[in-house]
Amino acid sequence: MIRRVISNFAPTSVPPMVRPSYRREMVTAMSTPAVVALVEAGVVGVLAAKVFDVTAVQLALITAAPMFANLTSFGWARASRGKRKVPFITLTMAATAICVAAIATLPTTPAGAWMLTALVVCARCLLTGVITVRSIVWRHNYPRHLRGQIAGKLALLTSIMVFLVPVTTSILLDIQTEFFRLYYPLGGLLAVVGVLSFSGIRLRRERSLLAYERRPASKPEPHGETGVIYEYDDQLPATSSVWAVLRNDPMFRRYLTWQFAGGMSAMMAEPVAIALIAGATLGIQGEFLLSVGIVQSVPTLLMLLTLPLWGRLLDRTHIVQFRVHQSWLWITGQALMWAGAAWIFSGNLVGGLVLFATARLVIGIARGGGVLAWNLGHNDFASREMVAAYMGIHVTLTGVRGAIAPFLGVLLYQGWDGDFLTSWAGMGPHVFAVSTTLAIMSMLGFRSLWQDIQREQDEAAPDAAV
């Protein structure tokens, strides 16, 4: 069994033509995710709350960084235009490693909390650059019929690292909180191994690509298949603009509306969950392991385990129907967090933590479906020619809600002082009632949309038969 799993990832499992590139990317996938894991909200957020005593706004920024960093994607595409891609990626990877390693030097003071926040935001934006430009390497080096399999293998290796590193670091933090000054530089050094490996990749047909990009008339636009893949199109149709797509495709517009509601639900709850668990576990033996386990490791593990099941479901269902099924899990997870938070606030700490951990387990399962739906959902609406525009709109809206939802969540959770508005104590645990309501609205919206899609399909069926 183990031998079969290992052989599935071995370079010999792919054709000889792509082995050199795949072999180097395997090394990268098993090393650079160390820095990714160290700036995951469930890891650095717990460190920020417990060691740096960050404010609610700073915690929201740290949590929101991966989401609103999506807004920099177009900028990275333009920055890499006309430049050799592999050196550009390795330089960006190295800058990310430096940002992460620098966290070890920060003082645990209010100024240090702001510097920590800035470094996390910078690292997440740099990682967006890596993902954006690396997709060009995947597009050129791996044939279409192999790209999904190879990307899946690399993503799984990355996810395993993102699961293992938080567990290890939280154990070290429980031994001595100052150990973060050791493992953040170690994470950066490990990432350098991946950077060096990636630097040896040869991008196929790069000379012709660069010549095309350097044409004065060419414009950078995203062309997505299963992710954000950038090419340069000097004949971009006018109908591919954001507003034209949203105006001309009401079904996709409705899909994005309810996806926005569901995304707001998930994103606004995340910083509150981190703050709540970090505070509730203070003084408990193994508090870092318990905190990181609940907010990060458990959901990540369940996401990994359920990905194949979600994949099979997505293969045989329309994305809207898929979202209806997945939304029930989001609703359940948010409702359980609401109940767990209420128990914690009422003084039932053990019962509340157990209930909250159960909620995170359910949310982890839901995330398995969310990962696939986020990357592939727009394909059920877009024609082959319009995939670029549809993916671009989708990514941009993800960044928009990422720039709003986490801050809204912490404001509703703890309220605000009365400098500019009337003072308000906040909703406390009942902020999860808002996220639960948004999840219910999203599910009902998807269900209504699916009924309308089925109705259109039924009406079109007789015409097709004729």
GROMACS .gro file of C-alpha atoms in nm:
model
  466
    1MET     CA    1   0.000   0.000   0.000
    2ILE     CA    2   0.269   0.249   0.107
    3ARG     CA    3   0.487   0.144  -0.187
    4ARG     CA    4   0.196   0.206  -0.425
    5VAL     CA    5   0.138   0.555  -0.281
    6ILE     CA    6   0.507   0.644  -0.307
    7SER     CA    7   0.530   0.513  -0.663
    8ASN     CA    8   0.233   0.730  -0.758
    9PHE     CA    9   0.440   1.039  -0.674
   10ALA     CA   10   0.771   0.915  -0.817
   11PRO     CA   11   0.911   1.087  -1.128
   12THR     CA   12   0.875   0.758  -1.313
   13SER     CA   13   0.496   0.799  -1.281
   14VAL     CA   14   0.503   1.074  -1.546
   15PRO     CA   15   0.630   1.060  -1.907
   16PRO     CA   16   1.006   1.113  -1.962
   17MET     CA   17   0.946   1.445  -2.139
   18VAL     CA   18   0.819   1.615  -1.821
   19ARG     CA   19   1.027   1.432  -1.561
   20PRO     CA   20   1.310   1.688  -1.525
   21SER     CA   21   1.065   1.968  -1.448
   22TYR     CA   22   0.842   1.750  -1.230
   23ARG     CA   23   1.139   1.616  -1.031
   24ARG     CA   24   1.253   1.967  -0.944
   25GLU     CA   25   0.900   2.079  -0.859
   26MET     CA   26   0.863   1.781  -0.626
   27VAL     CA   27   1.158   1.907  -0.423
   28THR     CA   28   1.005   2.255  -0.422
   29ALA     CA   29   0.665   2.119  -0.314
   30MET     CA   30   0.827   1.942  -0.018
   31SER     CA   31   1.028   2.241   0.104
   32THR     CA   32   0.886   2.585   0.019
   33PRO     CA   33   0.544   2.508   0.178
   34ALA     CA   34   0.724   2.542   0.512
   35VAL     CA   35   0.705   2.921   0.475
   36VAL     CA   36   0.348   2.897   0.347
   37ALA     CA   37   0.247   2.703   0.658
   38LEU     CA   38   0.420   2.949   0.890
   39VAL     CA   39   0.209   3.239   0.759
   40GLU     CA   40  -0.118   3.046   0.752
   41ALA     CA   41  -0.374   3.234   0.959
   42GLY     CA   42  -0.427   2.940   1.194
   43VAL     CA   43  -0.053   2.934   1.278
   44VAL     CA   44   0.077   3.289   1.269
   45GLY     CA   45  -0.261   3.416   1.392
   46VAL     CA   46  -0.232   3.209   1.710
   47LEU     CA   47   0.130   3.323   1.753
   48ALA     CA   48   0.023   3.684   1.698
   49ALA     CA   49  -0.259   3.662   1.952
   50LYS     CA   50  -0.071   3.475   2.224
   51VAL     CA   51   0.284   3.612   2.193
   52PHE     CA   52   0.256   3.950   2.019
   53ASP     CA   53  -0.080   4.044   2.172
   54VAL     CA   54  -0.201   4.190   1.842
   55THR     CA   55  -0.511   4.408   1.821
   56ALA     CA   56  -0.831   4.288   1.657
   57VAL     CA   57  -0.756   4.495   1.348
   58GLN     CA   58  -0.407   4.344   1.318
   59LEU     CA   59  -0.547   3.992   1.357
   60ALA     CA   60  -0.805   4.068   1.088
   61LEU     CA   61  -0.529   4.189   0.855
   62ILE     CA   62  -0.326   3.873   0.917
   63THR     CA   63  -0.629   3.653   0.857
   64ALA     CA   64  -0.747   3.845   0.553
   65ALA     CA   65  -0.406   3.865   0.385
   66PRO     CA   66  -0.439   3.544   0.176
   67MET     CA   67  -0.778   3.662   0.048
   68PHE     CA   68  -0.713   4.024  -0.043
   69ALA     CA   69  -0.369   3.929  -0.179
   70ASN     CA   70  -0.566   3.793  -0.476
   71LEU     CA   71  -0.614   4.156  -0.580
   72THR     CA   72  -0.240   4.175  -0.657
   73SER     CA   73  -0.262   3.893  -0.909
   74PHE     CA   74  -0.308   4.118  -1.210
   75GLY     CA   75  -0.015   4.331  -1.093
   76TRP     CA   76   0.212   4.028  -1.075
   77ALA     CA   77   0.109   3.928  -1.428
   78ARG     CA   78   0.207   4.271  -1.554
   79ALA     CA   79   0.531   4.278  -1.353
   80SER     CA   80   0.645   3.947  -1.505
   81ARG     CA   81   0.562   4.056  -1.860
   82GLY     CA   82   0.861   4.021  -2.089
   83LYS     CA   83   1.078   3.874  -1.813
   84ARG     CA   84   1.217   3.523  -1.783
   85LYS     CA   85   0.965   3.339  -1.572
   86VAL     CA   86   1.172   3.092  -1.370
   87PRO     CA   87   1.419   3.356  -1.240
   88PHE     CA   88   1.123   3.584  -1.164
   89ILE     CA   89   0.954   3.309  -0.962
   90THR     CA   90   1.269   3.210  -0.774
   91LEU     CA   91   1.337   3.573  -0.679
   92THR     CA   92   0.980   3.607  -0.551
   93MET     CA   93   1.010   3.280  -0.359
   94ALA     CA   94   1.336   3.399  -0.202
   95ALA     CA   95   1.176   3.729  -0.100
   96THR     CA   96   0.892   3.535   0.063
   97ALA     CA   97   1.141   3.324   0.260
   98ILE     CA   98   1.318   3.640   0.380
   99CYS     CA   99   0.989   3.792   0.498
  100VAL     CA  100   0.900   3.479   0.691
  101ALA     CA  101   1.246   3.436   0.844
  102ALA     CA  102   1.245   3.802   0.951
  103ILE     CA  103   0.954   3.733   1.188
  104ALA     CA  104   1.208   3.570   1.421
  105THR     CA  105   1.380   3.906   1.476
  106LEU     CA  106   1.071   4.100   1.585
  107PRO     CA  107   1.027   4.231   1.939
  108THR     CA  108   0.709   4.126   2.117
  109THR     CA  109   0.598   4.487   2.155
  110PRO     CA  110   0.317   4.693   1.996
  111ALA     CA  111   0.563   4.801   1.726
  112GLY     CA  112   0.662   4.438   1.676
  113ALA     CA  113   0.295   4.345   1.634
  114TRP     CA  114   0.263   4.595   1.349
  115MET     CA  115   0.585   4.470   1.190
  116LEU     CA  116   0.458   4.112   1.218
  117THR     CA  117   0.135   4.214   1.046
  118ALA     CA  118   0.325   4.390   0.769
  119LEU     CA  119   0.556   4.094   0.710
  120VAL     CA  120   0.264   3.850   0.690
  121VAL     CA  121   0.077   4.069   0.442
  122CYS     CA  122   0.394   4.114   0.234
  123ALA     CA  123   0.463   3.739   0.237
  124ARG     CA  124   0.107   3.655   0.126
  125CYS     CA  125   0.124   3.905  -0.161
  126LEU     CA  126   0.457   3.757  -0.270
  127LEU     CA  127   0.307   3.407  -0.257
  128THR     CA  128   0.027   3.528  -0.485
  129GLY     CA  129   0.298   3.634  -0.728
  130VAL     CA  130   0.456   3.291  -0.714
  131ILE     CA  131   0.123   3.117  -0.780
  132THR     CA  132   0.030   3.356  -1.060
  133VAL     CA  133   0.353   3.331  -1.258
  134ARG     CA  134   0.423   2.965  -1.179
  135SER     CA  135   0.104   2.875  -1.363
  136ILE     CA  136   0.279   2.982  -1.685
  137VAL     CA  137   0.545   2.717  -1.619
  138TRP     CA  138   0.274   2.456  -1.570
  139ARG     CA  139   0.096   2.568  -1.886
  140HIS     CA  140   0.410   2.540  -2.102
  141ASN     CA  141   0.593   2.247  -1.944
  142TYR     CA  142   0.306   2.002  -1.886
  143PRO     CA  143   0.069   1.880  -2.162
  144ARG     CA  144  -0.301   1.943  -2.108
  145HIS     CA  145  -0.383   1.576  -2.047
  146LEU     CA  146  -0.117   1.555  -1.771
  147ARG     CA  147  -0.140   1.901  -1.616
  148GLY     CA  148  -0.424   1.824  -1.378
  149GLN     CA  149  -0.262   1.505  -1.250
  150ILE     CA  150   0.077   1.671  -1.196
  151ALA     CA  151  -0.074   1.980  -1.035
  152GLY     CA  152  -0.281   1.752  -0.810
  153LYS     CA  153   0.026   1.559  -0.696
  154LEU     CA  154   0.220   1.877  -0.625
  155ALA     CA  155  -0.079   2.028  -0.443
  156LEU     CA  156  -0.113   1.719  -0.225
  157LEU     CA  157   0.256   1.726  -0.131
  158THR     CA  158   0.220   2.094  -0.047
  159SER     CA  159  -0.089   2.030   0.163
  160ILE     CA  160   0.084   1.756   0.360
  161MET     CA  161   0.361   2.000   0.449
  162VAL     CA  162   0.106   2.268   0.539
  163PHE     CA  163  -0.049   2.014   0.777
  164LEU     CA  164   0.273   1.882   0.934
  165VAL     CA  165   0.457   2.211   0.991
  166PRO     CA  166   0.185   2.369   1.213
  167VAL     CA  167   0.168   2.059   1.431
  168THR     CA  168   0.546   2.060   1.481
  169THR     CA  169   0.568   2.432   1.546
  170SER     CA  170   0.283   2.431   1.796
  171ILE     CA  171   0.453   2.154   1.995
  172LEU     CA  172   0.773   2.362   2.004
  173LEU     CA  173   0.579   2.671   2.112
  174ASP     CA  174   0.427   2.476   2.400
  175ILE     CA  175   0.778   2.385   2.514
  176GLN     CA  176   0.904   2.744   2.488
  177THR     CA  177   0.730   3.036   2.317
  178GLU     CA  178   1.065   3.190   2.218
  179PHE     CA  179   1.124   2.890   1.990
  180PHE     CA  180   0.949   3.084   1.716
  181ARG     CA  181   1.281   3.267   1.682
  182LEU     CA  182   1.432   2.934   1.579
  183TYR     CA  183   1.177   2.770   1.353
  184TYR     CA  184   1.086   3.072   1.142
  185PRO     CA  185   1.447   3.104   1.014
  186LEU     CA  186   1.459   2.725   0.973
  187GLY     CA  187   1.144   2.744   0.763
  188GLY     CA  188   1.308   3.011   0.549
  189LEU     CA  189   1.620   2.797   0.506
  190LEU     CA  190   1.414   2.495   0.407
  191ALA     CA  191   1.236   2.708   0.149
  192VAL     CA  192   1.573   2.801  -0.001
  193VAL     CA  193   1.618   2.434  -0.091
  194GLY     CA  194   1.301   2.455  -0.298
  195VAL     CA  195   1.407   2.785  -0.452
  196LEU     CA  196   1.737   2.637  -0.567
  197SER     CA  197   1.561   2.332  -0.707
  198PHE     CA  198   1.305   2.542  -0.896
  199SER     CA  199   1.577   2.765  -1.039
  200GLY     CA  200   1.700   2.473  -1.250
  201ILE     CA  201   1.371   2.431  -1.438
  202ARG     CA  202   1.378   2.508  -1.809
  203LEU     CA  203   1.066   2.676  -1.945
  204ARG     CA  204   0.973   2.526  -2.279
  205ARG     CA  205   0.932   2.766  -2.572
  206GLU     CA  206   1.027   3.059  -2.351
  207ARG     CA  207   1.199   3.252  -2.630
  208SER     CA  208   0.884   3.271  -2.841
  209LEU     CA  209   0.675   3.353  -2.532
  210LEU     CA  210   0.899   3.646  -2.440
  211ALA     CA  211   0.899   3.775  -2.795
  212TYR     CA  212   0.520   3.768  -2.792
  213GLU     CA  213   0.497   3.940  -2.455
  214ARG     CA  214   0.729   4.219  -2.564
  215ARG     CA  215   0.507   4.324  -2.851
  216PRO     CA  216   0.386   4.677  -2.779
  217ALA     CA  217   0.022   4.586  -2.844
  218SER     CA  218   0.004   4.277  -2.624
  219LYS     CA  219  -0.197   4.298  -2.303
  220PRO     CA  220  -0.165   4.070  -1.997
  221GLU     CA  221  -0.487   3.883  -1.930
  222PRO     CA  222  -0.565   3.573  -1.722
  223HIS     CA  223  -0.651   3.257  -1.911
  224GLY     CA  224  -0.770   2.999  -1.660
  225GLU     CA  225  -0.838   2.632  -1.697
  226THR     CA  226  -0.815   2.504  -1.341
  227GLY     CA  227  -0.656   2.809  -1.191
  228VAL     CA  228  -0.518   3.148  -1.270
  229ILE     CA  229  -0.304   3.099  -1.581
  230TYR     CA  230  -0.164   3.408  -1.746
  231GLU     CA  231  -0.093   3.455  -2.114
  232TYR     CA  232  -0.080   3.764  -2.330
  233ASP     CA  233  -0.358   3.834  -2.574
  234ASP     CA  234  -0.333   4.131  -2.810
  235GLN     CA  235  -0.681   4.069  -2.952
  236LEU     CA  236  -0.888   4.055  -2.635
  237PRO     CA  237  -1.259   4.069  -2.727
  238ALA     CA  238  -1.445   4.366  -2.583
  239THR     CA  239  -1.718   4.138  -2.450
  240SER     CA  240  -1.474   3.990  -2.200
  241SER     CA  241  -1.479   4.295  -1.975
  242VAL     CA  242  -1.602   4.247  -1.621
  243TRP     CA  243  -1.922   4.445  -1.666
  244ALA     CA  244  -2.004   4.289  -2.002
  245VAL     CA  245  -1.981   3.938  -1.857
  246LEU     CA  246  -2.190   4.024  -1.553
  247ARG     CA  247  -2.448   4.205  -1.770
  248ASN     CA  248  -2.478   3.934  -2.035
  249ASP     CA  249  -2.471   3.623  -1.815
  250PRO     CA  250  -2.742   3.648  -1.545
  251MET     CA  251  -2.690   3.289  -1.430
  252PHE     CA  252  -2.319   3.347  -1.363
  253ARG     CA  253  -2.404   3.680  -1.199
  254ARG     CA  254  -2.640   3.503  -0.961
  255TYR     CA  255  -2.383   3.230  -0.897
  256LEU     CA  256  -2.124   3.492  -0.801
  257THR     CA  257  -2.377   3.669  -0.577
  258TRP     CA  258  -2.446   3.361  -0.367
  259GLN     CA  259  -2.082   3.259  -0.372
  260PHE     CA  260  -2.001   3.606  -0.238
  261ALA     CA  261  -2.248   3.552   0.049
  262GLY     CA  262  -2.099   3.211   0.128
  263GLY     CA  263  -1.746   3.347   0.110
  264MET     CA  264  -1.835   3.636   0.339
  265SER     CA  265  -1.973   3.384   0.589
  266ALA     CA  266  -1.652   3.181   0.592
  267MET     CA  267  -1.409   3.473   0.588
  268MET     CA  268  -1.575   3.681   0.859
  269ALA     CA  269  -1.581   3.383   1.097
  270GLU     CA  270  -1.213   3.291   1.061
  271PRO     CA  271  -1.041   3.573   1.257
  272VAL     CA  272  -1.308   3.547   1.526
  273ALA     CA  273  -1.245   3.173   1.557
  274ILE     CA  274  -0.870   3.232   1.595
  275ALA     CA  275  -0.914   3.508   1.854
  276LEU     CA  276  -1.173   3.310   2.048
  277ILE     CA  277  -0.971   2.988   2.065
  278ALA     CA  278  -0.644   3.169   2.138
  279GLY     CA  279  -0.811   3.338   2.435
  280ALA     CA  280  -1.003   3.034   2.557
  281THR     CA  281  -0.694   2.810   2.569
  282LEU     CA  282  -0.473   3.053   2.764
  283GLY     CA  283  -0.305   2.872   3.052
  284ILE     CA  284  -0.415   2.525   2.939
  285GLN     CA  285  -0.136   2.269   2.908
  286GLY     CA  286  -0.044   2.234   2.542
  287GLU     CA  287  -0.234   2.551   2.456
  288PHE     CA  288  -0.051   2.614   2.126
  289LEU     CA  289  -0.103   2.259   2.001
  290LEU     CA  290  -0.468   2.272   2.103
  291SER     CA  291  -0.523   2.612   1.941
  292VAL     CA  292  -0.345   2.535   1.615
  293GLY     CA  293  -0.505   2.191   1.605
  294ILE     CA  294  -0.856   2.333   1.629
  295VAL     CA  295  -0.823   2.630   1.396
  296GLN     CA  296  -0.573   2.493   1.141
  297SER     CA  297  -0.460   2.131   1.156
  298VAL     CA  298  -0.796   1.955   1.197
  299PRO     CA  299  -0.962   2.141   0.907
  300THR     CA  300  -0.656   2.090   0.686
  301LEU     CA  301  -0.644   1.716   0.757
  302LEU     CA  302  -1.013   1.669   0.684
  303MET     CA  303  -0.978   1.877   0.367
  304LEU     CA  304  -0.701   1.646   0.245
  305LEU     CA  305  -0.889   1.327   0.329
  306THR     CA  306  -1.211   1.432   0.156
  307LEU     CA  307  -1.067   1.583  -0.163
  308PRO     CA  308  -1.106   1.260  -0.366
  309LEU     CA  309  -1.470   1.224  -0.258
  310TRP     CA  310  -1.549   1.583  -0.350
  311GLY     CA  311  -1.372   1.535  -0.682
  312ARG     CA  312  -1.594   1.243  -0.775
  313LEU     CA  313  -1.905   1.439  -0.678
  314LEU     CA  314  -1.796   1.741  -0.882
  315ASP     CA  315  -1.729   1.523  -1.186
  316ARG     CA  316  -2.093   1.416  -1.203
  317THR     CA  317  -2.278   1.732  -1.088
  318HIS     CA  318  -2.315   2.090  -1.205
  319ILE     CA  319  -2.123   2.336  -0.989
  320VAL     CA  320  -2.444   2.498  -0.861
  321GLN     CA  321  -2.586   2.166  -0.744
  322PHE     CA  322  -2.243   2.090  -0.596
  323ARG     CA  323  -2.256   2.418  -0.403
  324VAL     CA  324  -2.600   2.331  -0.264
  325HIS     CA  325  -2.463   2.007  -0.117
  326GLN     CA  326  -2.150   2.179   0.017
  327SER     CA  327  -2.347   2.468   0.168
  328TRP     CA  328  -2.520   2.236   0.412
  329LEU     CA  329  -2.180   2.160   0.564
  330TRP     CA  330  -2.095   2.530   0.585
  331ILE     CA  331  -2.425   2.594   0.763
  332THR     CA  332  -2.364   2.309   1.006
  333GLY     CA  333  -2.008   2.419   1.077
  334GLN     CA  334  -2.102   2.782   1.136
  335ALA     CA  335  -2.396   2.684   1.359
  336LEU     CA  336  -2.176   2.452   1.566
  337MET     CA  337  -1.918   2.730   1.609
  338TRP     CA  338  -2.200   2.957   1.727
  339ALA     CA  339  -2.308   2.699   1.987
  340GLY     CA  340  -1.948   2.625   2.092
  341ALA     CA  341  -1.865   2.994   2.128
  342ALA     CA  342  -2.181   3.051   2.335
  343TRP     CA  343  -2.081   2.766   2.568
  344ILE     CA  344  -1.729   2.908   2.607
  345PHE     CA  345  -1.869   3.252   2.691
  346SER     CA  346  -2.108   3.097   2.943
  347GLY     CA  347  -1.820   2.930   3.127
  348ASN     CA  348  -1.853   2.576   2.992
  349LEU     CA  349  -1.498   2.576   2.855
  350VAL     CA  350  -1.447   2.203   2.798
  351GLY     CA  351  -1.784   2.146   2.634
  352GLY     CA  352  -1.743   2.460   2.425
  353LEU     CA  353  -1.398   2.357   2.301
  354VAL     CA  354  -1.522   2.009   2.210
  355LEU     CA  355  -1.816   2.156   2.021
  356PHE     CA  356  -1.593   2.411   1.850
  357ALA     CA  357  -1.346   2.141   1.747
  358THR     CA  358  -1.636   1.940   1.602
  359ALA     CA  359  -1.740   2.249   1.407
  360ARG     CA  360  -1.390   2.288   1.265
  361LEU     CA  361  -1.394   1.924   1.161
  362VAL     CA  362  -1.713   1.985   0.962
  363ILE     CA  363  -1.566   2.302   0.813
  364GLY     CA  364  -1.256   2.109   0.708
  365ILE     CA  365  -1.474   1.865   0.514
  366ALA     CA  366  -1.654   2.159   0.351
  367ARG     CA  367  -1.321   2.316   0.256
  368GLY     CA  368  -1.230   2.005   0.058
  369GLY     CA  369  -1.521   2.083  -0.172
  370GLY     CA  370  -1.448   2.454  -0.161
  371VAL     CA  371  -1.093   2.409  -0.292
  372LEU     CA  372  -1.221   2.228  -0.601
  373ALA     CA  373  -1.523   2.453  -0.654
  374TRP     CA  374  -1.315   2.770  -0.625
  375ASN     CA  375  -1.073   2.654  -0.895
  376LEU     CA  376  -1.319   2.487  -1.134
  377GLY     CA  377  -1.667   2.629  -1.075
  378HIS     CA  378  -1.659   2.903  -1.338
  379ASN     CA  379  -1.600   2.643  -1.612
  380ASP     CA  380  -1.965   2.534  -1.593
  381PHE     CA  381  -2.068   2.882  -1.709
  382ALA     CA  382  -1.789   2.999  -1.940
  383SER     CA  383  -1.725   2.896  -2.297
  384ARG     CA  384  -1.369   2.792  -2.381
  385GLU     CA  385  -1.301   3.137  -2.524
  386MET     CA  386  -1.433   3.319  -2.217
  387VAL     CA  387  -1.273   3.118  -1.937
  388ALA     CA  388  -1.013   3.393  -1.894
  389ALA     CA  389  -1.267   3.667  -1.821
  390TYR     CA  390  -1.480   3.448  -1.594
  391MET     CA  391  -1.183   3.338  -1.383
  392GLY     CA  392  -1.054   3.693  -1.359
  393ILE     CA  393  -1.388   3.819  -1.226
  394HIS     CA  394  -1.408   3.532  -0.980
  395VAL     CA  395  -1.056   3.591  -0.843
  396THR     CA  396  -1.113   3.966  -0.815
  397LEU     CA  397  -1.436   3.921  -0.619
  398THR     CA  398  -1.254   3.680  -0.386
  399GLY     CA  399  -1.007   3.958  -0.314
  400VAL     CA  400  -1.286   4.210  -0.259
  401ARG     CA  401  -1.468   4.002   0.001
  402GLY     CA  402  -1.133   3.917   0.160
  403ALA     CA  403  -1.075   4.288   0.208
  404ILE     CA  404  -1.412   4.330   0.380
  405ALA     CA  405  -1.529   4.016   0.560
  406PRO     CA  406  -1.252   3.957   0.822
  407PHE     CA  407  -1.267   4.318   0.940
  408LEU     CA  408  -1.646   4.306   0.957
  409GLY     CA  409  -1.621   3.988   1.161
  410VAL     CA  410  -1.393   4.131   1.428
  411LEU     CA  411  -1.594   4.454   1.448
  412LEU     CA  412  -1.914   4.260   1.508
  413TYR     CA  413  -1.734   4.035   1.756
  414GLN     CA  414  -1.580   4.297   1.984
  415GLY     CA  415  -1.758   4.619   1.890
  416TRP     CA  416  -1.587   4.959   1.893
  417ASP     CA  417  -1.511   5.262   2.108
  418GLY     CA  418  -1.714   5.579   2.080
  419ASP     CA  419  -1.459   5.816   1.921
  420PHE     CA  420  -1.652   5.852   1.595
  421LEU     CA  421  -1.962   5.637   1.651
  422THR     CA  422  -2.169   5.547   1.954
  423SER     CA  423  -1.981   5.287   2.158
  424TRP     CA  424  -2.093   4.930   2.107
  425ALA     CA  425  -1.983   4.622   2.302
  426GLY     CA  426  -2.017   4.390   2.005
  427MET     CA  427  -2.205   4.066   1.950
  428GLY     CA  428  -1.954   3.834   2.114
  429PRO     CA  429  -2.027   3.470   2.024
  430HIS     CA  430  -2.338   3.572   1.831
  431VAL     CA  431  -2.125   3.697   1.541
  432PHE     CA  432  -2.146   3.334   1.432
  433ALA     CA  433  -2.522   3.380   1.404
  434VAL     CA  434  -2.449   3.632   1.129
  435SER     CA  435  -2.210   3.395   0.950
  436THR     CA  436  -2.464   3.113   0.985
  437THR     CA  437  -2.738   3.333   0.837
  438LEU     CA  438  -2.516   3.425   0.542
  439ALA     CA  439  -2.441   3.056   0.484
  440ILE     CA  440  -2.816   2.979   0.484
  441MET     CA  441  -2.881   3.264   0.239
  442SER     CA  442  -2.606   3.130   0.014
  443MET     CA  443  -2.750   2.778   0.017
  444LEU     CA  444  -3.104   2.901  -0.058
  445GLY     CA  445  -2.970   3.118  -0.340
  446PHE     CA  446  -2.779   2.828  -0.494
  447ARG     CA  447  -3.084   2.602  -0.462
  448SER     CA  448  -3.306   2.858  -0.638
  449LEU     CA  449  -3.046   2.903  -0.912
  450TRP     CA  450  -3.018   2.527  -0.959
  451GLN     CA  451  -3.395   2.497  -0.996
  452ASP     CA  452  -3.389   2.767  -1.266
  453ILE     CA  453  -3.100   2.596  -1.447
  454GLN     CA  454  -3.288   2.266  -1.442
  455ARG     CA  455  -3.598   2.442  -1.574
  456GLU     CA  456  -3.399   2.588  -1.863
  457GLN     CA  457  -3.246   2.249  -1.937
  458ASP     CA  458  -3.590   2.085  -1.939
  459GLU     CA  459  -3.726   2.351  -2.173
  460ALA     CA  460  -3.427   2.314  -2.408
  461ALA     CA  461  -3.448   1.933  -2.417
  462PRO     CA  462  -3.751   1.910  -2.654
  463ASP     CA  463  -3.589   2.161  -2.892
  464ALA     CA  464  -3.269   1.958  -2.897
  465ALA     CA  465  -3.468   1.642  -2.974
  466VAL     CA  466  -3.630   1.812  -3.272
   0.00000   0.00000   0.00000
